[in-house]
Short mmCIF file of C-alpha atoms in Angstrom, two decimals:
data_model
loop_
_atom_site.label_atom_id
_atom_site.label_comp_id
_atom_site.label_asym_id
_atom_site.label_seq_id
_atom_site.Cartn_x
_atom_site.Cartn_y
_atom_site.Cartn_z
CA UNK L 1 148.34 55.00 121.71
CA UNK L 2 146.91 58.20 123.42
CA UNK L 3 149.18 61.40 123.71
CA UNK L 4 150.16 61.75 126.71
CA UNK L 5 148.78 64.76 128.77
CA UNK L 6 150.81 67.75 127.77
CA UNK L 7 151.70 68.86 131.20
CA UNK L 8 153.68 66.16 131.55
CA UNK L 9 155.89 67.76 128.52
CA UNK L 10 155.80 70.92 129.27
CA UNK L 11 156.52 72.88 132.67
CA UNK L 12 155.74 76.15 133.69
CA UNK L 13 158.76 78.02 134.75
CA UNK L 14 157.87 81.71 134.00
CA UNK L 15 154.73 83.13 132.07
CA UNK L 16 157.01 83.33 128.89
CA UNK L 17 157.47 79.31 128.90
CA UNK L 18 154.46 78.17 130.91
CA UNK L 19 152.29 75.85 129.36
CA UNK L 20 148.81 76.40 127.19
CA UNK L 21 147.26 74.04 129.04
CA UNK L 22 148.13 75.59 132.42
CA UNK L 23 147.50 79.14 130.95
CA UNK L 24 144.23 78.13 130.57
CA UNK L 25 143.98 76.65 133.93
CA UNK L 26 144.82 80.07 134.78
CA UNK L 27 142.15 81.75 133.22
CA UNK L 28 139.15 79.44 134.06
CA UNK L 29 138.53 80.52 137.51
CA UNK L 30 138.01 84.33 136.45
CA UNK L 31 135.81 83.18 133.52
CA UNK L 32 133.89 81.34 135.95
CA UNK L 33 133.53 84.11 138.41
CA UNK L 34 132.31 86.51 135.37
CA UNK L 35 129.76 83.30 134.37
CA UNK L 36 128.39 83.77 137.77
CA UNK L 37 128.19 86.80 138.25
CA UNK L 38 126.48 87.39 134.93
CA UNK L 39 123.75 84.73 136.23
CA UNK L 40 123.14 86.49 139.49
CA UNK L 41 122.88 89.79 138.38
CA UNK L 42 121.75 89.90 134.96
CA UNK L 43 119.69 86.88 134.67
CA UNK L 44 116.33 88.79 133.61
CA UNK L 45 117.58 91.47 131.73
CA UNK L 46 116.71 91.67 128.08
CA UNK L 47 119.41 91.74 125.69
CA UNK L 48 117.55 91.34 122.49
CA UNK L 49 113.97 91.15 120.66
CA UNK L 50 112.83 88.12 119.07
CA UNK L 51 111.07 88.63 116.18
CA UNK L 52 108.97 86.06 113.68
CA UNK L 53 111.50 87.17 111.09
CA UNK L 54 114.17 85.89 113.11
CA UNK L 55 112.62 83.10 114.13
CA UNK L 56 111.73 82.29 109.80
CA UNK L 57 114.59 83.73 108.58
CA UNK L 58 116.93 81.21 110.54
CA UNK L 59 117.88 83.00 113.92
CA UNK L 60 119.80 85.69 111.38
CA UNK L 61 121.02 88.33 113.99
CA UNK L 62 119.49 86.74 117.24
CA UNK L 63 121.87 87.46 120.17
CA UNK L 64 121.43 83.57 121.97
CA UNK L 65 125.04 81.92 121.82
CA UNK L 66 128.05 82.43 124.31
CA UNK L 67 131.36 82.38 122.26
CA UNK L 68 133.77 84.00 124.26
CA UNK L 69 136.95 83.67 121.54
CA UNK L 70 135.52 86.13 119.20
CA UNK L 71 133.53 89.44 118.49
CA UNK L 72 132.28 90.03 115.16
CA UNK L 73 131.37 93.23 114.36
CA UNK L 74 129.18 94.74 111.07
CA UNK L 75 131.00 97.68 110.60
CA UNK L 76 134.83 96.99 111.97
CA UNK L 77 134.85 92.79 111.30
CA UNK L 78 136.05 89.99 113.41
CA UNK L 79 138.49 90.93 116.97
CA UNK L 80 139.64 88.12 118.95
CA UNK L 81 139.63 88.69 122.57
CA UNK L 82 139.93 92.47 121.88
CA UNK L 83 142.46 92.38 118.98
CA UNK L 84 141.77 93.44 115.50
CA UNK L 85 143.51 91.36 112.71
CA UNK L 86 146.12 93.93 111.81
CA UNK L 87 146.83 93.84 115.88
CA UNK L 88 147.39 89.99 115.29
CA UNK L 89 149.44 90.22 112.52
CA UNK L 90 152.09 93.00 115.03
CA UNK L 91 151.84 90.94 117.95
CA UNK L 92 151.07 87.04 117.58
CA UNK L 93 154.61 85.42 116.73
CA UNK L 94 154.98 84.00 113.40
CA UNK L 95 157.16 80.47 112.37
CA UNK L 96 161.13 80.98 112.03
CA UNK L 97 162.22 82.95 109.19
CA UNK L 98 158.32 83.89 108.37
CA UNK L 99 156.65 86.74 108.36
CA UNK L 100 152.85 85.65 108.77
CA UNK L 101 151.04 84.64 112.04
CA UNK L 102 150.80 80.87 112.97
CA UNK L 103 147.74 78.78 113.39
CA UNK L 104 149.56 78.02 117.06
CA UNK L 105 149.74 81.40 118.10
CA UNK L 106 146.21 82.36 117.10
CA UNK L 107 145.05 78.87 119.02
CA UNK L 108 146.76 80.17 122.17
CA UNK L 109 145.43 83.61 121.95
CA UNK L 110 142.06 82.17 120.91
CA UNK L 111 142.08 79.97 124.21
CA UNK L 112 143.69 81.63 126.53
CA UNK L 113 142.99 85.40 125.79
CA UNK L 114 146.75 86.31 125.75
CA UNK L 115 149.52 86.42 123.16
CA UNK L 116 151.95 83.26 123.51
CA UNK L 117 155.69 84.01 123.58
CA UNK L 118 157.96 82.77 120.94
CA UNK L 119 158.85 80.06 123.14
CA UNK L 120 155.56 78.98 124.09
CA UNK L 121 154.44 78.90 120.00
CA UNK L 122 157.77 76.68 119.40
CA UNK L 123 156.66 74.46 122.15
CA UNK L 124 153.23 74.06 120.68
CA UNK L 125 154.73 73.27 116.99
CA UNK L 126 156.64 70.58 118.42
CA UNK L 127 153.83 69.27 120.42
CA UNK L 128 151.58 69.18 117.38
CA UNK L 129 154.88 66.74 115.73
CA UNK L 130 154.31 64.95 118.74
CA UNK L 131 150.89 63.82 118.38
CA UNK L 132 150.38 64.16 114.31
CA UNK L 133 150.47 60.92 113.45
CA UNK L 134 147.63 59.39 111.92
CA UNK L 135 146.37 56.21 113.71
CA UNK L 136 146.75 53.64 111.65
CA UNK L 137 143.07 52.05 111.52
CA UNK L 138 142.30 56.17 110.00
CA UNK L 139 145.18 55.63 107.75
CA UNK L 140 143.14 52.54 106.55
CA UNK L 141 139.63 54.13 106.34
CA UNK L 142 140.60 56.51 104.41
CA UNK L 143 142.87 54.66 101.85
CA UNK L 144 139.65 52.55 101.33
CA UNK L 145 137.63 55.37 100.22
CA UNK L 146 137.04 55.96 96.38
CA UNK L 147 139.02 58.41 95.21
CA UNK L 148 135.49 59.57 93.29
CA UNK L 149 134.08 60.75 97.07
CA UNK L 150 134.04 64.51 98.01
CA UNK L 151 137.11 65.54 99.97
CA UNK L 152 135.04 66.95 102.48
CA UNK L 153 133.44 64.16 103.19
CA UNK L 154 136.55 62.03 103.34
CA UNK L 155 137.32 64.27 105.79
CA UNK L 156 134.33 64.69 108.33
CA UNK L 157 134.74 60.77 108.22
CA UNK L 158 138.23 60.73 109.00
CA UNK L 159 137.75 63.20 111.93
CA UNK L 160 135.03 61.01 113.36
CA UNK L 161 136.88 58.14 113.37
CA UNK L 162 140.19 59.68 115.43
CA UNK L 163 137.07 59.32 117.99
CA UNK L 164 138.81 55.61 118.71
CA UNK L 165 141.09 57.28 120.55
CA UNK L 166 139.18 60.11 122.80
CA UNK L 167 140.20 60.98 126.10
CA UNK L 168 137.15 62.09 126.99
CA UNK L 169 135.31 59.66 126.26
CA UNK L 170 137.20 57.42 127.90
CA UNK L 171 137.33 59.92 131.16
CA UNK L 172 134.11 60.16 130.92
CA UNK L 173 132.74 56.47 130.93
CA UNK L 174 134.95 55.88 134.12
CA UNK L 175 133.35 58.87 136.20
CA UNK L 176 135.40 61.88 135.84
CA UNK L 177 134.36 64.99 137.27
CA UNK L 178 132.86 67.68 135.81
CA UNK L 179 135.29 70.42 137.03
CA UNK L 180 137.97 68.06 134.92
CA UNK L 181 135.64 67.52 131.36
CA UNK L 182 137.79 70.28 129.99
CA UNK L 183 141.41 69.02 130.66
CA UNK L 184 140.41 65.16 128.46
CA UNK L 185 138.42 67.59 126.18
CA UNK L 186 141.70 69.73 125.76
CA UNK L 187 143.19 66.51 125.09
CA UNK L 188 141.14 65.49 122.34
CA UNK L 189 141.39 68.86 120.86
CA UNK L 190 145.44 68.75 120.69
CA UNK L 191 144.87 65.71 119.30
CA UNK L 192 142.87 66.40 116.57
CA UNK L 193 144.13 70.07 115.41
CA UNK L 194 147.59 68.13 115.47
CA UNK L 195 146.53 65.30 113.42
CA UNK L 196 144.07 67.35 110.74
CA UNK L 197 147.20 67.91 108.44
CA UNK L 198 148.24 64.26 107.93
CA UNK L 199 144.80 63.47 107.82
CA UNK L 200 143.83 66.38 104.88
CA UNK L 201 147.11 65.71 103.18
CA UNK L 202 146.35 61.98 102.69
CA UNK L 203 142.94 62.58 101.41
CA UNK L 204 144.92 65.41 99.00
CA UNK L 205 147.05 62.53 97.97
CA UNK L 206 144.91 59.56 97.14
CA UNK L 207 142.03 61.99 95.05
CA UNK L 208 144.64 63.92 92.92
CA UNK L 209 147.96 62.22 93.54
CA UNK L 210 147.37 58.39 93.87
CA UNK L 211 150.57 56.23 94.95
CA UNK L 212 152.81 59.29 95.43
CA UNK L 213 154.72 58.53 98.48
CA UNK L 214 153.55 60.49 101.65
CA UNK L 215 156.41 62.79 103.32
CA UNK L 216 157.41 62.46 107.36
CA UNK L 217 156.43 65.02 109.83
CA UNK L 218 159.60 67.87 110.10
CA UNK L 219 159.98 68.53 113.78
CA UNK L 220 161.49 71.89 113.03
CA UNK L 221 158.52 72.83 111.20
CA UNK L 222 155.23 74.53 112.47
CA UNK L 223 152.09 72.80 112.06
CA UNK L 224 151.10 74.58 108.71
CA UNK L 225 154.50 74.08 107.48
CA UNK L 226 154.81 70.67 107.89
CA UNK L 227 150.64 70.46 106.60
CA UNK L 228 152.16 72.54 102.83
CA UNK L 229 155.29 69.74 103.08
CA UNK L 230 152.40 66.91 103.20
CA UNK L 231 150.60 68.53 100.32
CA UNK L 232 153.71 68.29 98.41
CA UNK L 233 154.54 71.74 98.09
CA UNK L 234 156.98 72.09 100.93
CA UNK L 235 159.25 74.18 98.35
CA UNK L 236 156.88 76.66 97.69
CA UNK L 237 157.72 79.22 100.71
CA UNK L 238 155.45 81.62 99.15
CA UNK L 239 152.27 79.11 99.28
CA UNK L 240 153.36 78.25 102.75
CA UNK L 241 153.50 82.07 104.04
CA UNK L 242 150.26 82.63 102.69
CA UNK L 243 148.37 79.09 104.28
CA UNK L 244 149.92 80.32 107.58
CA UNK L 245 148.22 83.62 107.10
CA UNK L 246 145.14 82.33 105.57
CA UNK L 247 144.54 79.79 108.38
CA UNK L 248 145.10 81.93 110.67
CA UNK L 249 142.50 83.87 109.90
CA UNK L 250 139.98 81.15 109.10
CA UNK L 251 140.47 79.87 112.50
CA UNK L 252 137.45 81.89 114.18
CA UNK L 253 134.81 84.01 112.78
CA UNK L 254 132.58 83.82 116.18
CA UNK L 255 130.29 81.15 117.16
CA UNK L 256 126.80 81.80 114.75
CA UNK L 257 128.62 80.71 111.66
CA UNK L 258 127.18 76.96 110.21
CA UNK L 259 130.06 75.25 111.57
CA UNK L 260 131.05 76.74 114.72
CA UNK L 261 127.00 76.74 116.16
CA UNK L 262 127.03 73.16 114.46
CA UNK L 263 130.51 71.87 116.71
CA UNK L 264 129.01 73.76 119.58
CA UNK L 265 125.44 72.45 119.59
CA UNK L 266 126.88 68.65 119.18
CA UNK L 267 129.72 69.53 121.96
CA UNK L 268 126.58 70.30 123.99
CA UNK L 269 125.56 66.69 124.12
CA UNK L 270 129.23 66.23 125.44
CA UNK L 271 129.89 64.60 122.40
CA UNK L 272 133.54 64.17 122.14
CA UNK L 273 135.39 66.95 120.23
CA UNK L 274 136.23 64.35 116.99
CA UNK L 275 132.53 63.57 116.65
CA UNK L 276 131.60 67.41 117.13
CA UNK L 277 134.01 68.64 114.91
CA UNK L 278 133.33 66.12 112.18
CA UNK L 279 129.31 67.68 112.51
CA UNK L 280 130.80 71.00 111.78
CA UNK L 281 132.68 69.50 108.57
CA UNK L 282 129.95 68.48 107.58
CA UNK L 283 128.00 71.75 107.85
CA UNK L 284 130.96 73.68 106.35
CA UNK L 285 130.52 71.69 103.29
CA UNK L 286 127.05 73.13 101.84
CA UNK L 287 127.53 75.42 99.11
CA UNK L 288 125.75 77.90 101.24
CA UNK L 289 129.34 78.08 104.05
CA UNK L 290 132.29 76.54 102.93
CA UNK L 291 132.46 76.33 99.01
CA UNK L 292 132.45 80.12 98.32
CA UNK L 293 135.50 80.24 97.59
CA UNK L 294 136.00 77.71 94.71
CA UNK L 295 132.55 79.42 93.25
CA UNK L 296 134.35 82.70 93.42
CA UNK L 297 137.39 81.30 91.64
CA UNK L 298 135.40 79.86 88.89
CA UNK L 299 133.47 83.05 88.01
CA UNK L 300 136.85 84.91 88.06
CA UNK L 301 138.00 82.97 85.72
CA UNK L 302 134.91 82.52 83.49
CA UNK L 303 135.32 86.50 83.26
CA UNK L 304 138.26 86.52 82.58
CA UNK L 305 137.99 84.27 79.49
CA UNK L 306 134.98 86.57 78.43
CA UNK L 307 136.78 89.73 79.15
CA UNK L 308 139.90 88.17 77.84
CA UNK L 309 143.63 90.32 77.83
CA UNK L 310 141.37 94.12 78.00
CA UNK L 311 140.76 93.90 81.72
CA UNK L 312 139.21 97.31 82.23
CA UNK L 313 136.57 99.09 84.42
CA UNK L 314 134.08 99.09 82.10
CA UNK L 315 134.42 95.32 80.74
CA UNK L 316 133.69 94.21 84.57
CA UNK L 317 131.32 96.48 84.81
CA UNK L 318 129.44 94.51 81.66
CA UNK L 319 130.27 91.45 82.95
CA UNK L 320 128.81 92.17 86.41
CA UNK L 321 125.71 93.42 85.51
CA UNK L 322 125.40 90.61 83.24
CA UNK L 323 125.58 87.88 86.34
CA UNK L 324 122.79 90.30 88.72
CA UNK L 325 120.26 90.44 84.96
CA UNK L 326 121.03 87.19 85.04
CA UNK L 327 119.47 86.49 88.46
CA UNK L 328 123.01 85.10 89.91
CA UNK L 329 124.58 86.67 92.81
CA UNK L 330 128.22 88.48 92.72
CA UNK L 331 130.50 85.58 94.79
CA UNK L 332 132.49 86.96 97.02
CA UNK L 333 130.63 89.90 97.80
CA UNK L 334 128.02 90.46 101.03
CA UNK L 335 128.07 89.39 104.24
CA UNK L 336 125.84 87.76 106.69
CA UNK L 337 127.01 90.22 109.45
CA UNK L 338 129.30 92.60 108.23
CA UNK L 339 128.09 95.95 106.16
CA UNK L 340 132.17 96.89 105.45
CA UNK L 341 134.65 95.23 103.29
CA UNK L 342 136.22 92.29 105.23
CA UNK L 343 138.96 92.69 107.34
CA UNK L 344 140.46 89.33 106.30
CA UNK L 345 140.24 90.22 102.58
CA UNK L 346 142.22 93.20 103.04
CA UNK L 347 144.87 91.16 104.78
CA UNK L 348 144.66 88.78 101.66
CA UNK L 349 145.27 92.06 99.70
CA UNK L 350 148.03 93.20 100.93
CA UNK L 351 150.07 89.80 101.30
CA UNK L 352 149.04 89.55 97.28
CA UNK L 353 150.50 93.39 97.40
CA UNK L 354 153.87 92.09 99.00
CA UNK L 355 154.43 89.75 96.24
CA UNK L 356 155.85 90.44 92.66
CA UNK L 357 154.40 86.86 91.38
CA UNK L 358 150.99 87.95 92.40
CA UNK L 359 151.25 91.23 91.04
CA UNK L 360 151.73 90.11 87.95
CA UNK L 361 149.20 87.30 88.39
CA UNK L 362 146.05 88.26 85.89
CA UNK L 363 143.37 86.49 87.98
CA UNK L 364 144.52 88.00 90.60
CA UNK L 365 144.75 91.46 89.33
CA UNK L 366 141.20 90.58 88.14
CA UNK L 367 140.39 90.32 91.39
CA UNK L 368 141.84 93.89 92.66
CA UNK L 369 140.38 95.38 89.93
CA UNK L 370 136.95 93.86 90.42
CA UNK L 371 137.11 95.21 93.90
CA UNK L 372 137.31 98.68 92.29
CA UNK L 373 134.15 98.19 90.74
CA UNK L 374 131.84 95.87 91.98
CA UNK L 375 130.82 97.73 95.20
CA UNK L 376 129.45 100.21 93.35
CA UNK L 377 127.81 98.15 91.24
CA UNK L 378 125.91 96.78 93.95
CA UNK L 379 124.77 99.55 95.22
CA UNK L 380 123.42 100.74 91.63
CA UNK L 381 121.65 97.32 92.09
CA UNK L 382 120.26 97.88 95.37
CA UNK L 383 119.34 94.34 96.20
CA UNK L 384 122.88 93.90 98.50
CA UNK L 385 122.43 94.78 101.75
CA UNK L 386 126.41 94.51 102.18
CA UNK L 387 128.18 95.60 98.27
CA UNK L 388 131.76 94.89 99.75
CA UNK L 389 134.23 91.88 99.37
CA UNK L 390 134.19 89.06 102.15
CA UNK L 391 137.16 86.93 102.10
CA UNK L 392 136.14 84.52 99.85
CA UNK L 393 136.86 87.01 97.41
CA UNK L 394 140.29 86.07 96.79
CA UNK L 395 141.31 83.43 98.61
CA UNK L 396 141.13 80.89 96.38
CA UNK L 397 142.52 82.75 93.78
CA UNK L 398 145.73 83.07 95.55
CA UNK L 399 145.57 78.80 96.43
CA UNK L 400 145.11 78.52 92.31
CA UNK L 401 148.12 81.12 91.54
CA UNK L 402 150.60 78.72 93.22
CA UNK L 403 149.83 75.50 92.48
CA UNK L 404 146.86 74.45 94.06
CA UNK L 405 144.58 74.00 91.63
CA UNK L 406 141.61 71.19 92.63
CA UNK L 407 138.67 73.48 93.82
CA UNK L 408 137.15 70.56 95.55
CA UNK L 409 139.67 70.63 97.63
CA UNK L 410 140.03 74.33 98.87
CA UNK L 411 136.98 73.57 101.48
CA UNK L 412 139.16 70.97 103.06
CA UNK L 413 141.69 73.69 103.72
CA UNK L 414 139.29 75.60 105.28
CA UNK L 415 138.03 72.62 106.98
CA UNK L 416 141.62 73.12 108.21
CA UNK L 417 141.42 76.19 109.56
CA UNK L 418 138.23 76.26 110.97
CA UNK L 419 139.03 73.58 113.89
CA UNK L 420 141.19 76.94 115.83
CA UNK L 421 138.08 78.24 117.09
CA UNK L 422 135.57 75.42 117.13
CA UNK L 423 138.04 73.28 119.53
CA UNK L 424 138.25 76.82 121.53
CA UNK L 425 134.82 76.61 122.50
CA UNK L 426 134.50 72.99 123.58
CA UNK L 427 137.42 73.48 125.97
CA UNK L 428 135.40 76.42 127.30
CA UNK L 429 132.14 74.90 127.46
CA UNK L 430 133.10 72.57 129.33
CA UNK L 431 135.29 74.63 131.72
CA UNK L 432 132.29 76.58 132.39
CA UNK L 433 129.83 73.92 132.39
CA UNK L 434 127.79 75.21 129.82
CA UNK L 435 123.89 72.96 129.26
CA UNK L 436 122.70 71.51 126.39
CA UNK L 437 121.57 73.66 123.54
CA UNK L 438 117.65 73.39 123.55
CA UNK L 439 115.94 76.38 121.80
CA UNK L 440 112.33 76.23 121.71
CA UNK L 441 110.55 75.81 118.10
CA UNK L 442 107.38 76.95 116.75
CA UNK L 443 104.66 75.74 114.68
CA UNK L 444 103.54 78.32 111.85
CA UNK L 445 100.28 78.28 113.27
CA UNK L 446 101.57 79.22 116.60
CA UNK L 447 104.27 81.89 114.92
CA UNK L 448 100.84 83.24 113.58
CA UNK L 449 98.73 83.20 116.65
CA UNK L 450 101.53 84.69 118.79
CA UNK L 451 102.37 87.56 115.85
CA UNK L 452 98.37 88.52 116.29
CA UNK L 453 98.15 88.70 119.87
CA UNK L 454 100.84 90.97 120.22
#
């Protein structure tokens, strides 16, 4: 059975208890205004230069997507709506008796542009129990699947099957209005944010822990508490701190990454939010996006068997120049955008700095002290344009320190994550009625012809 709509469970007494859903009926009609007053006045102006290395070199850098959620900046890193990620971590309130932001208070920030009171996040935790049960025909599909099948893909096939259920779709074939595509599409994305833990836990269960008995939904908990209690690891407060953190700030990285253009460019079709999101799965899955992190992990610990117990400077020095002669790139270093270390692994850093366990953790000591080193390194190299640590860098160390140990599955977490901002920007499309996505391609023959008459 469908949710029902979340206005009817929520009122909107004062700003400190009203709603998400009408906070962001609140904030459409000024978006809309700005959307149209953009079109009037700026229409023609140039913002950007296309050139045929951007147009071979796939779009790298080309200013052509409206993602309103998030900034991303070379040389500072990602702000969302204006805050940096040690703002977030002051001001966005965390789950009871935690320290670490919550995936609900980064959603409501990310759709709304405003932190969410302490009440409002506790309202949104509860709402997520609400609708986080699997449907059972989902429960089915993916019980069926050989346990020998990716994760990921268990996953992006899960997520398009919740499509049974959409709102929109339904809204849609009955002739809903246009000005109302983002309230079912809000819906849908409630829906399936709420429902991705029970969904990734199950898939967690039946590849590494077949026949172990699934947990209940904790309607105290938040939604990444209650996803850690699903895992099996709802003792582990530690692990749970740090996938509240970590998700957090997974959950948008602006819209030209793989799998936020991918959910955006289906969502364009008005293709409901479980089939666009499933795209974007699927798109986070090539080694090239959403793996990093397990690669990362592995050479970490393929060092650190080389290097064995004398972890110094000059052993990972050896050992890194012996991956670049080697014609392998450093994982977990560079950037597609950013030419500083990243923001996010520096708040990885210090929440492995808070905690004695990881402190004393060799891989990921390993990891601080191969930040120490490799950056300069690189630069000796020359052949990095950005020598610094993304986040990749240690995250899935930290995921391996505490229990977590099948790399195959750390994408799924991400997977996770990455729904926060991707859901964000199919509300807002279709708020403010954003077209299809239609770029125009190029033959190399024209590329050429157009390169020599200019």
């Amino acid at each position: 059975m469908p949710a029902r709509p979340i206005a009817a469970r929520f009122s909107s007494r004062s700003l400190s208890t009203q709603s998400l859903k009408d906070a962001i009926k609140e904030t459409i009609p000024a978006k809309q205004e700005q959307l149209k007053r953009i079109k009037a006045q700026h229409a023609g102006t140039t913002i950007g230069e296309v050139k045929v290395e951007n147009v071979i070199g796939g779009m790298r850098g080309l200013k052509a997507m409206l993602w309103d959620s998030s900034v991303l900046d070379p040389e500072e890193g990602i702000r969302f709506h204006g805050l940096s990620i040690p703002d977030c971590q002051k001001q966005l309130p965390a789950a009871p008796g935690g320290k670490e932001m919550i995936a609900e208070s980064m959603l409501w920030l990310l759709l709304t542009g405003k932190v969410p009171s302490e009440a409002q996040t506790r309202a949104l935790s509860r709402d997520f129990v609400e609708r986080g049960t699997l449907p059972a025909h989902v429960e089915k599909l993916i019980d069926s699947l050989p346990a020998t099948l990716h994760p990921m893909t268990q996953l992006g096939m899960g997520v398009a099957a919740l499509n049974h259920d959409s709102l929109f779709q339904a809204s849609y074939e009955k002739g809903i209005k246009k000005s109302e595509y983002w309230e079912a599409t809000l819906e849908d994305c409630l829906n399936l944010i709420s429902r991705l833990p029970a969904l990734a836990a199950r898939i967690y269960r039946n590849v590494y822990n077949p026949g172990k008995p699934m947990e209940s939904l904790d309607k105290d908990l938040d939604l990444v508490g209650n996803y850690v209690r699903l895992l099996g690891f709802g003792d582990n407060q530690s692990l749970t701190e740090y996938l509240r953190l970590y998700i957090a700030l997974h959950g948008d990285h602006e819209g030209g990454n793989a799998s936020a253009h991918t959910a955006h460019l289906v969502g364009s079709t008005l293709s409901d939010p479980y089939l666009s999101y499933s795209a974007a799965l699927f798109a986070l899955a090539g080694p090239l996006h959403g793996l990093a992190n397990q690669e990362v992990l592995r050479w970490q610990m393929a060092m650190q068997k080389e290097i064995g117990s004398d972890v110094t400077h000059d052993r990972i020095k050896e050992y890194l120049w012996k991956t670049l002669k080697s014609g392998q790139v450093v994982p977990g270093y560079g950037h597609g955008v950013l030419r500083n270390p990243d923001p996010r692994f520096i708040a990885l850093q210090e929440f492995c700095d808070s905690k004695p366990e990881l402190q004393d953790s060799p891989i990921i000591q390993l990891v601080k002290k191969t930040y120490e080193v490799a950056p300069g390194v690189l630069k000796e190299h020359g052949k990095t344009k950005n020598p610094y640590p993304n986040v990749d860098a240690t995250s899935g160390c930290v995921l391996y320190h505490y229990g977590l140990t099948q790399f195959k599955y750390y994408t799924v977490i991400f997977g996770v994550s990455r729904a926060l901002g991707c859901i964000t920007q199919l509300v807002w499309a279709r708020a403010l009625g954003l077209p299809l996505e239609r770029p125009k391609s190029l033959s190399l023959d024209a590329i050429e012809k157009l390169a020599k008459s200019t």
